[in-house]
Each structure stands twice: as structure tokens, then as C-alpha cells.
Amino acid sequence: MNTFGKRFRLTTYGESHGLAVGGIIDGCPSQLSIDFEAIEADLRRRSSGAPRQEEDRVEWLSGIKDGITLGTPIAFCIRNHNARPDDYATLEHLYRPGHADYTYEARFGVRDHRGGGRASARETVARVVAGAIAKQAIGPVSIHAEVDTLGPEGDTRGGIVNCRIDGLRAGVGNPIFGKLGALLAQAMMSIPSAIGFEMGAGFAAARMKGSEFVDRWAPHPFSHSATRPLTTTNHCGGVQGGISNGMPVEFRVAFHPVVTLPSEVECLSDEGTLVPTTIVGRHDSCQVLRTPVIVEAMAALTLADLLV
Amino acid sequence: MNTFGKRFRLTTYGESHGLAVGGIIDGCPSQLSIDFEAIEADLRRRSSGAPRQEEDRVEWLSGIKDGITLGTPIAFCIRNHNARPDDYATLEHLYRPGHADYTYEARFGVRDHRGGGRASARETVARVVAGAIAKQAIGPVSIHAEVDTLGPEGDTRGGIVNCRIDGLRAGVGNPIFGKLGALLAQAMMSIPSAIGFEMGAGFAAARMKGSEFVDRWAPHPFSHSATRPLTTTNHCGGVQGGISNGMPVEFRVAFHPVVTLPSEVECLSDEGTLVPTTIVGRHDSCQVLRTPVIVEAMAALTLADLLV
Amino acid sequence: MNTFGKRFRLTTYGESHGLAVGGIIDGCPSQLSIDFEAIEADLRRRSSGAPRQEEDRVEWLSGIKDGITLGTPIAFCIRNHNARPDDYATLEHLYRPGHADYTYEARFGVRDHRGGGRASARETVARVVAGAIAKQAIGPVSIHAEVDTLGPEGDTRGGIVNCRIDGLRAGVGNPIFGKLGALLAQAMMSIPSAIGFEMGAGFAAARMKGSEFVDRWAPHPFSHSATRPLTTTNHCGGVQGGISNGMPVEFRVAFHPVVTLPSEVECLSDEGTLVPTTIVGRHDSCQVLRTPVIVEAMAALTLADLLV
Amino acid sequence: MNTFGKRFRLTTYGESHGLAVGGIIDGCPSQLSIDFEAIEADLRRRSSGAPRQEEDRVEWLSGIKDGITLGTPIAFCIRNHNARPDDYATLEHLYRPGHADYTYEARFGVRDHRGGGRASARETVARVVAGAIAKQAIGPVSIHAEVDTLGPEGDTRGGIVNCRIDGLRAGVGNPIFGKLGALLAQAMMSIPSAIGFEMGAGFAAARMKGSEFVDRWAPHPFSHSATRPLTTTNHCGGVQGGISNGMPVEFRVAFHPVVTLPSEVECLSDEGTLVPTTIVGRHDSCQVLRTPVIVEAMAALTLADLLV
């Protein structure tokens, strides 16, 4: 379950304070000329303003020769140069509230307590690298995400990110279980802190009348383009019956606030007692500002899996 | 993409006005005693109040002997006795607004125009049958969904369904791409008309402060039970880092209004003209009242895939 | 594990003396005009000379309209009209030697003892139906299998079937784990009674010198065709590094003799005693004569999965 | 298709003369104490006597902490220290006979010509590392492979390897497409140079009478053990109906001779001409001597996928 996709597939690895994080992309088309600058630009969007300032240098281990993809697996590796595992020594026997410490222990019987281990948002660096390649593989389709809503000031914040995909032809997606909206929902809800997903009008659609909601055909629908739309509204978010209709695909993702609070909290010890603790380590108070590039990456991976 | 799940797997088939709908369940544990009454009860919940009154008689073709599962594929078939394909003759060359007619044509180059064909909500009957078996396979875990919000009166209506899973132990789900919330999101967004999904506090969490959102440990968390909870609140919806924590799993699904409007609408002809049309056929104005059992079925299939 | 393939996928069901056998084909291209005569001809090749004379009438439940595939799942069902479950009453508590009775019990804790249940060669009828459609989907590629060697007369017989695929372009198959030879091996070894598989020179290649084995380039290889080959020999069986080279793909499959002996044998009772028994029921003494069409079906399914 | 397995899954990467080869193991049980000595011993068996003497030092990037598996992906990397890509400069525009040069070009439109690139047997180092971990994960089950037959002296040689799995309980494997023999066949035929596979009596079974072939129950079968067998013979190779019966699982794999001949051969240029060439680089004349550990690795990966 560390693999995303069936045809364009990303398998990721790595703990936050282990030796490295990275991944293998399998199924990337051959003869694709890789724009390494674009990958680095996306990595900078991800790390901009983060408390753990780390130069995420990508080492390319296979699958690319002279800048061209070979059609074989693309393995990449980013070292965790700036790890400070000792910051976390006091947490070895404590489960923080709101974190995955307790659930990982329940699932695996063991965990890497240093900085959240595998549950850390550190792993999203591999998604961003692979997403940047996926963007290049899906060619004229473009994806743009941005922060829509920020949570209130005070301690830590969440927010809502919206995303719009342009240039996707009609006919992409699948009926029944592989609906485009369902695949995007899984992709987005797999991002750390994601807690809600909606297409087009989303939850507001549940409070609309049918006659308000239904997207009407615009005049001359067959000649639709960027300037001449297929429908007069886009409440469905560009997807009908699980398949794209050629309008922009639009969705929003809600993220809960960062769960590492700056104040003292009660942790649960593995002996069952509650222990007042102040969490050290370098933590963001508002990750959502850096999340749009991750949303774009997961959208690109979803589309690459359908299009290549 | 007509298969759901990896271990407990449902593959469905059938067009709305074809010969039959049905499916194959592969991976159901052997030696399970099937409660056929419970399956029929769920089918009645699905069809209660529907305009197409059809006795959904399930024919069991394989995998069960003397009421006991063999561990081999369970194939089942429900005939479409009450099909009226002639109702749809006028739609052969028209794409209704809001429907999947246009996108199926774009995807496959051909479609069964009779009653929506494969895109019809008729296919959910197979999900309900398989979901009812999945409920039995996951034993003490119980799932309950109900309508939370109904859209306004007027023409056709959507709404919001909430769902609560009780009795799920801590440690179920996966890190990274197979997070429990991500799997449930895909499952729910695959239901016809689903347009939004949220876990726990959901979209509202994006507007909370971290200190409001974080679920605090209750006293004596290790002895938690139905009456003694693990945490004092459940804003995370029972899932942390993609893995259940032993609290109830809670989520909500938004459904847009029925897209077959009772009034005349403009359809798009396959020659590109707009044709004012009144849609005949038997259509619901408020499917969401019958949707909770489908939400339960998809939740049960998701959990069976993780638990068996 | 009752599904074969990833893109062109067949899921089968059915016990030998249950209500029906059949399957669902998911991923068949849309707009394919089905030749039902060809399917029936393959079914006759499978049943020709079999002791259980049964008219295998295929009922098509979905996915085809007016003889044209819709791109949706094709479900089909063949009733077991000629079942005689009572023939097997004495075997309910006995495990026959050479059969799968004991292993199914070990695997599932329960089994359908009537005629081998799911382990019966009866299930291959679904493979032949789906294989006949796969042959049509892979277009100009043609597959021909025939009996190469028959076991000796006496009681029951096995044999060797060879198979040749013509018209397959170079470049089909995958490196590493998805080698064309590996996929064909799995496909063939999944046929009941299969016990060996070899490509091209096969086991004999292990006894050749390298200079004997290596296939040399023929003159003007780029213009190779049916009459002008790519290489002067085809010891590799048309596959190098897991990928087709454009020469005919050639392989052989060994089948062990039918394990239902005509004479009295000792069965193992579920209480651990050995019970001399004469097996009744209608059994072939030489299934291998009817096996080439099954070999062709599995080859067609393997290629359809790679080509569609 | 660079992934093997569904539950215990290995994804590999790397070109022969690129930066590194390696893999990710996903699905390895947590809390397994890794015996690194055993892994190195298997790596030495793989490289013993090879012309390219390379210290295969494994770098463990994730998934293991203090020698214990975390249940998260285990990523590993082996640098290609001893690469000599310049040896292959003359082959950039030539396709060697018997090699995968031509087929990779047909498949991908581009290839890494240096030492076979991805098609090199170099990639098996990742299989051996993962196989050594799989052996540890399947506990008391033991796997032993050895050379059975060596091809004749002269130029390059192939041979036959046999393999025996002891300690596997009855009931492992699946009916229909996931038969244990079918899974092992795919695994073995995916090894470079593999060209044939047989279970138990194999091809010889095709020439036996049924009464010779059928394995009879030994006295007191239920108490069978290492010294008291279940059946008096094991012609079926320990598998019936695709499922293990508790007897040793026995199979053989045929390997064709090394295709890099020591003498001058005609290569095909990418312009269509035949070019007499003597292949430089470091090549084995008899890889089969080093193959048993790869056969064991693939058998271990197959079983781990069924057992964990």
C-alpha cells in the first residue's frame, strides 16, 4: 500500500529521520525528456517557509540516460541530511494526541518514533518529485492548485486548497468504481492532514434544487474550447458518470490544523498514564500554505495513471 | 475498473435495461453461513419507494452450498424483469444535460442509451447484495448510515448521508496511499451522484484552531470501550495517519440532486443541435432517501477488503 | 485469484455440479463486433468426444448490444444442465488419490465434493468462451495449438500440446517479472493437469552449446515477414529478454495423465482410513485431445491483456 | 511490471552500468529481526566465480530500525562501483544476436546499450537481497536449489536447476489462475535465460500411464511428517489442484546457454546491415552455476506472497 497507480505507478519509501526518502516510478513512458528545473521548482514550493530547511537534492539512480527516460523504473533518493533524531528521544514511549503514534503502534507493534517516522509529512517529498514527472508525462494538460481558505490565527492552522485541471479531453475516467472523482478523492485523502474532498459544487450541491444544479448545454457545445464552454455552469466539476466531459476539472480539499500544538499537551505513555509534555522538534504551524504543490502532484499522478 | 477491492473483491456487471445485473464476489472467507434474509432486507431498503417497482430476486450461481460459503467465487444474478427499453427510444441520439450520456459516448464511442445503461443507479443493486455479505464477513463490526440533510423541495433533491462504524479495533488501515479515509473516500465517491466526502469534523476542521481540533486522550485510554472512549472528542473521525484508533469511524457523503428534471430540458443531439425534450421513464425525485444502504454496502466492502 | 489479466480481465466462477459456470470479461474494447459462431466452434472443440455430453449454451447477460461490445463488463453464464450430483454421494467423506479433494479441504475447510466442484475441468468452459472473444480482440494475431505427443495406451493418458502464435509484432512483453514467457507460463500452468512448460528449444536448450543455441540474424532482417524470417533459427521461441522479436512465438505444455483411474483405487477417508473405491461418474481417459483449444484460449487472454 | 507479488511485494530498478541497482520490499511483516549475514551469504553465492568481481554492498535506506523491520517499505540500494560503460561504446548502434537489444529497442524506442542495461543479469542482485529476506519471513519453510544438469563443454553453457521446498504445510496456493505451480512458473520463467519449467515428474509425466503417475496414499496419511510421507510417490511435485498437499514441492528450471559467445558473431546494425563483431566486456560462460540462489530467491518471494 505504498504504491499509487496501476500503469504509471509510484512506490515510495522512507522515514522522516531515517537515512533517506524516495521512490520508484514504474510505467513512465520512454523517450520523455525530463525537465529537472521544473522538478526542483516544485520541490522549492514544497519546502518554502518550512522550519526544517533542508536542501532536497534528488539523486537519480536509474531509468534516465542523458536526460531521456528509458521506459525502465526511475528510482530516486533524497537523503535526510538535516535529521535530528535526538530531538525525539523523550517520545519513544509516548503517544502524542492527534498524531499517528498510537495507531502505528496498533498496526505494526513497533514504530519509528523519531519525527513521526513514516507518518511524517516528510514522505510527501517523493510525491512531489514523481508528480513533477507526471506533469511532464501528461503533456498539454495543466494543473493549478492554490490555497482557498486559511484557518484562523492563534495556534496552528488548517485550510482548504482548491485545484483546477485544464486541457483534459472528454472521455477520461471510468464507470462504477474507477470514477475520476473517486480516484481523485483517494489521491487527495491520502495526503497527510486531508479530511475532506469535494468535486465542483460539492457539499453545497446537496442544498441545491435539481434545476439549479444541472449544468445546461451551452450553445454549439461540439465546438467548445477554452473560450467557448461545453456547459453554461460547471457544478459537476467537469466529471459526469465518473468520466471527464472536457470542461475544467475542479475540486477542493480540506486540511485539518497541524496537530503538533505549541503548548504543553498530555501524551499517553505506553504504560497507560497521561504525561504532560511540550513537544520539541521543528514543526510548522500552517502546513497548508505549502500543500498546493502536493495536491497538484497527486492530481498529476492520478491523471498520468489514466492517460499514459 | 468494475472491480472493487483486492482481497475481498466485487466485480459487477449489467446495464439498466439489459438482461440482468449482478456480480462475482471473490475472496469471501469459506465456511461463512449466509443470512439470506439480511440480504433481502437490505435490498428492500434500496428499492423502498422507488418508482421502478421491481422484485429484485437474487439467483445464486456458485460459491455457496447448503447456505455455506465454499471459498470459491460467489456469482449472483438479478434479472431486469421490469425493463421498459422502449421508453428510451427518443434518447438514442440525444445527450441529456447533467447525465453521463455524453461522457460515455466520449469514452467508449458507443453506449446503451436505454435508461442510462451501465451509468444507471440500477447497478447499485449488485453493491447492496455484496455489501450485505461483506457485513456478515466482518462480524462484530457494525455500520449504520442515515440521511443527515435533505435538499430543498421543489423539483429534484440531493442531500447528505452520514455513516458511523462501530466496533472496529485500532490498527486497521494503511499508511500513505491506502489510508482508511482515502479508501472510504474512493468507495463513497464511486456511488452515483456522490459529490463530496468528509471524515470526522471534515470541512469544518479547516476553520478550527489546532487547539480546538486535536482530540485529547480521555482518562485511562487503554481501557476504552463503548462507554469509556479513547479520546474526549472525535474530530479526526476515528482515523489517524490512515489507521483506525478504535473510536467510531465517522464520515459524511454529499449527493447532488437527481439530474433527471421533471420539466422540459434542452438535450444535445449527436449532430450538435439543442433539442427541447421532456424525459420519460420512471425516475426518482429524491434518491438520497434510499442511499444509506448503498453507503453502508460500500463501507462494508472497504472494511471486508482490509479485514478478511 | 479467480481473475486472469490486468487490462483485459477474466473472472470466472462455478462448480462442476452447481447451477452454472461462467465469467465476467472486463476491459474488452468497445465497438468490437462479436462473432458468436466462432465462440460456439471453440466450445465444440472443447467438448468434442467428452463423456459428459452437454450443450454448452452461453447466455450473454451484459456488455453486448446488437452484437457490439459496449466497453462495459461482458457477463456470461452456462447452465450445468447435465449435472448428476448423486453420482458423487459416496465421495463426500473420501479424498481420491491424485485429485484436489484433500488440498481443497486443507485450503478451505470445506469443499463441494460433487464431480470435483471448483477443481473440475468443467471451469475451462469459461476460459474457452473468453478466449474466443480475446482472439477476436487481438485481431490479425493468430494462435494455433495441437497435440504433439500422446501418452501410451493402457488406462488413462496425458500428452504434450504445442502452440504457435503468428503475426505478433516485435516489442510485446515486458522486462523483468512480466516477461512474455513468464506470463505464458503462468497462463498455461493454470490449466488443469498442466505439469510442464517450455519456450522454443526449451529443456533441450539446456543441453545445447551456446554456438548451437544462439539464433543468428537472417539476411536483411528489417524486411522480415512470413516468408523472410528475422533469424535463421527460432530456438528462443520468438521472445528475447521477455519481449517478442517478431518471429513466431512457440511453446509446449505437458499434461499429466487423467487422475481418475478406471480401476479400483484406495481413497483416504476424512477419518484417516484407506477405503478401496471404484470412482463412478463420467470421466475422460484422455482429456489432452480436447486441450488445444484451452491452450489457445489462455494464450489469447495473455496477449489481449498486453495488446488492448 | 517491475513488481513481483501482491502482498509481499518487490519492486526493482537499475541498469547494469547505471548508478545503482536495488529495490523496495513492501508488505514485509513488522517486528522481523533481519539476519544480515544470511543476506550477504546469498549475495556471495550469486557472485561466486563471476567475471565482474564486485563487492555488492547493500545500503539499507528505510524500513528497518535497530535490525528490526518496521512494517514500512524496505528500500535498498547497491552501487555499480565496477561499471565499465566504455567497454560497450561500439554496441550503441548494434543489436547482438541472441540478446534483448533488438526487442528492447522495439518495445521502448530507446535503450541503455551498456552491458545490456536493464536486461542484464545484474538486476538479479535485487532479487537475491529480497529473496533472502523472504526466506526469513517464511520461517520454518526451507528452500534448496542446486544444479541438476550442466550443458556440454565447448563455448558457453546452459543447464537445469532443480529446487525442493520442505516444510510447507498443506493448503497453500489457489485454485484456477493462482495455482501454486502457475505462480512458481511465472517466477522462474522471469529469471534471465530461463526457457523451461516443470513440476514433479514434469514432461516425463506426459509419457506415463495414469496408473503409473497417480500418487497413492501412504499408510496413515494424516500423521505424515518428514519421515512418514503423505503419498508413496511425489509425481505431482507436492501440488494438487494448485494447492500444496504437504509433501515437498519439487520443480526444475531449464536455462539456455549464455548468449554472449566468445567468438566473432554478426551483429545487426540499426541501419539494417550485418556487422561482424567480437563482443568485449566481462561475461560468464556458464551462469547456471550461480543460478540456484536466484531460483531460491524467486521461490521464497512466491511463498512469502502467499504466506505473510
PDB file of N, CA, C and O in Angstrom, chain B residues 168-188:
ATOM      1  N   LEU B 168     -14.882  -1.286  15.375  1.00  0.00           N
ATOM      2  CA  LEU B 168     -13.654  -1.533  14.623  1.00  0.00           C
ATOM      3  C   LEU B 168     -12.462  -1.347  15.557  1.00  0.00           C
ATOM      4  O   LEU B 168     -12.282  -0.280  16.147  1.00  0.00           O
ATOM      5  N   ARG B 169     -11.627  -2.351  15.648  1.00  0.00           N
ATOM      6  CA  ARG B 169     -10.469  -2.268  16.527  1.00  0.00           C
ATOM      7  C   ARG B 169      -9.455  -1.251  16.006  1.00  0.00           C
ATOM      8  O   ARG B 169      -9.461  -0.902  14.833  1.00  0.00           O
ATOM      9  N   ALA B 170      -8.562  -0.803  16.869  1.00  0.00           N
ATOM     10  CA  ALA B 170      -7.455   0.053  16.448  1.00  0.00           C
ATOM     11  C   ALA B 170      -6.501  -0.745  15.576  1.00  0.00           C
ATOM     12  O   ALA B 170      -6.353  -1.959  15.744  1.00  0.00           O
ATOM     13  N   GLY B 171      -5.889  -0.067  14.604  1.00  0.00           N
ATOM     14  CA  GLY B 171      -4.856  -0.723  13.801  1.00  0.00           C
ATOM     15  C   GLY B 171      -5.301  -1.157  12.420  1.00  0.00           C
ATOM     16  O   GLY B 171      -4.555  -1.856  11.740  1.00  0.00           O
ATOM     17  N   VAL B 172      -6.482  -0.728  11.985  1.00  0.00           N
ATOM     18  CA  VAL B 172      -6.964  -1.120  10.660  1.00  0.00           C
ATOM     19  C   VAL B 172      -6.780   0.048   9.678  1.00  0.00           C
ATOM     20  O   VAL B 172      -7.164   1.178   9.966  1.00  0.00           O
ATOM     21  N   GLY B 173      -6.224  -0.243   8.536  1.00  0.00           N
ATOM     22  CA  GLY B 173      -5.915   0.792   7.547  1.00  0.00           C
ATOM     23  C   GLY B 173      -4.431   0.781   7.269  1.00  0.00           C
ATOM     24  O   GLY B 173      -3.697  -0.034   7.840  1.00  0.00           O
ATOM     25  N   ASN B 174      -4.000   1.674   6.412  1.00  0.00           N
ATOM     26  CA  ASN B 174      -2.608   1.642   5.979  1.00  0.00           C
ATOM     27  C   ASN B 174      -2.037   3.050   5.919  1.00  0.00           C
ATOM     28  O   ASN B 174      -2.749   4.006   5.665  1.00  0.00           O
ATOM     29  N   PRO B 175      -0.720   3.156   6.094  1.00  0.00           N
ATOM     30  CA  PRO B 175      -0.068   4.450   5.893  1.00  0.00           C
ATOM     31  C   PRO B 175      -0.129   4.871   4.417  1.00  0.00           C
ATOM     32  O   PRO B 175      -0.452   4.077   3.543  1.00  0.00           O
ATOM     33  N   ILE B 176       0.187   6.097   4.163  1.00  0.00           N
ATOM     34  CA  ILE B 176       0.471   6.639   2.828  1.00  0.00           C
ATOM     35  C   ILE B 176      -0.741   6.529   1.890  1.00  0.00           C
ATOM     36  O   ILE B 176      -1.733   7.149   2.166  1.00  0.00           O
ATOM     37  N   PHE B 177      -0.704   5.728   0.842  1.00  0.00           N
ATOM     38  CA  PHE B 177      -1.752   5.803  -0.176  1.00  0.00           C
ATOM     39  C   PHE B 177      -3.007   5.003   0.185  1.00  0.00           C
ATOM     40  O   PHE B 177      -4.069   5.235  -0.367  1.00  0.00           O
ATOM     41  N   GLY B 178      -2.872   4.044   1.074  1.00  0.00           N
ATOM     42  CA  GLY B 178      -4.002   3.201   1.426  1.00  0.00           C
ATOM     43  C   GLY B 178      -4.633   3.599   2.746  1.00  0.00           C
ATOM     44  O   GLY B 178      -5.167   2.750   3.462  1.00  0.00           O
ATOM     45  N   LYS B 179      -4.592   4.888   3.049  1.00  0.00           N
ATOM     46  CA  LYS B 179      -5.190   5.360   4.306  1.00  0.00           C
ATOM     47  C   LYS B 179      -6.665   4.971   4.346  1.00  0.00           C
ATOM     48  O   LYS B 179      -7.354   4.984   3.319  1.00  0.00           O
ATOM     49  N   LEU B 180      -7.170   4.656   5.537  1.00  0.00           N
ATOM     50  CA  LEU B 180      -8.568   4.252   5.660  1.00  0.00           C
ATOM     51  C   LEU B 180      -9.490   5.334   5.120  1.00  0.00           C
ATOM     52  O   LEU B 180     -10.465   5.052   4.409  1.00  0.00           O
ATOM     53  N   GLY B 181      -9.183   6.586   5.415  1.00  0.00           N
ATOM     54  CA  GLY B 181     -10.002   7.680   4.891  1.00  0.00           C
ATOM     55  C   GLY B 181      -9.949   7.763   3.377  1.00  0.00           C
ATOM     56  O   GLY B 181     -10.952   8.087   2.730  1.00  0.00           O
ATOM     57  N   ALA B 182      -8.809   7.461   2.799  1.00  0.00           N
ATOM     58  CA  ALA B 182      -8.663   7.505   1.342  1.00  0.00           C
ATOM     59  C   ALA B 182      -9.451   6.376   0.684  1.00  0.00           C
ATOM     60  O   ALA B 182     -10.104   6.566  -0.348  1.00  0.00           O
ATOM     61  N   LEU B 183      -9.408   5.197   1.298  1.00  0.00           N
ATOM     62  CA  LEU B 183     -10.146   4.060   0.752  1.00  0.00           C
ATOM     63  C   LEU B 183     -11.653   4.292   0.853  1.00  0.00           C
ATOM     64  O   LEU B 183     -12.405   4.003  -0.087  1.00  0.00           O
ATOM     65  N   LEU B 184     -12.095   4.830   1.991  1.00  0.00           N
ATOM     66  CA  LEU B 184     -13.520   5.135   2.140  1.00  0.00           C
ATOM     67  C   LEU B 184     -13.933   6.235   1.161  1.00  0.00           C
ATOM     68  O   LEU B 184     -15.034   6.199   0.599  1.00  0.00           O
ATOM     69  N   ALA B 185     -13.052   7.205   0.955  1.00  0.00           N
ATOM     70  CA  ALA B 185     -13.379   8.295   0.026  1.00  0.00           C
ATOM     71  C   ALA B 185     -13.598   7.756  -1.381  1.00  0.00           C
ATOM     72  O   ALA B 185     -14.568   8.109  -2.060  1.00  0.00           O
ATOM     73  N   GLN B 186     -12.698   6.878  -1.825  1.00  0.00           N
ATOM     74  CA  GLN B 186     -12.880   6.305  -3.161  1.00  0.00           C
ATOM     75  C   GLN B 186     -14.183   5.515  -3.223  1.00  0.00           C
ATOM     76  O   GLN B 186     -14.953   5.627  -4.173  1.00  0.00           O
ATOM     77  N   ALA B 187     -14.425   4.721  -2.193  1.00  0.00           N
ATOM     78  CA  ALA B 187     -15.638   3.893  -2.162  1.00  0.00           C
ATOM     79  C   ALA B 187     -16.889   4.754  -2.246  1.00  0.00           C
ATOM     80  O   ALA B 187     -17.814   4.463  -3.014  1.00  0.00           O
ATOM     81  N   MET B 188     -16.922   5.824  -1.475  1.00  0.00           N
ATOM     82  CA  MET B 188     -18.130   6.650  -1.415  1.00  0.00           C
ATOM     83  C   MET B 188     -18.295   7.481  -2.678  1.00  0.00           C
ATOM     84  O   MET B 188     -19.387   7.623  -3.206  1.00  0.00           O
TER      85      MET B 188
END
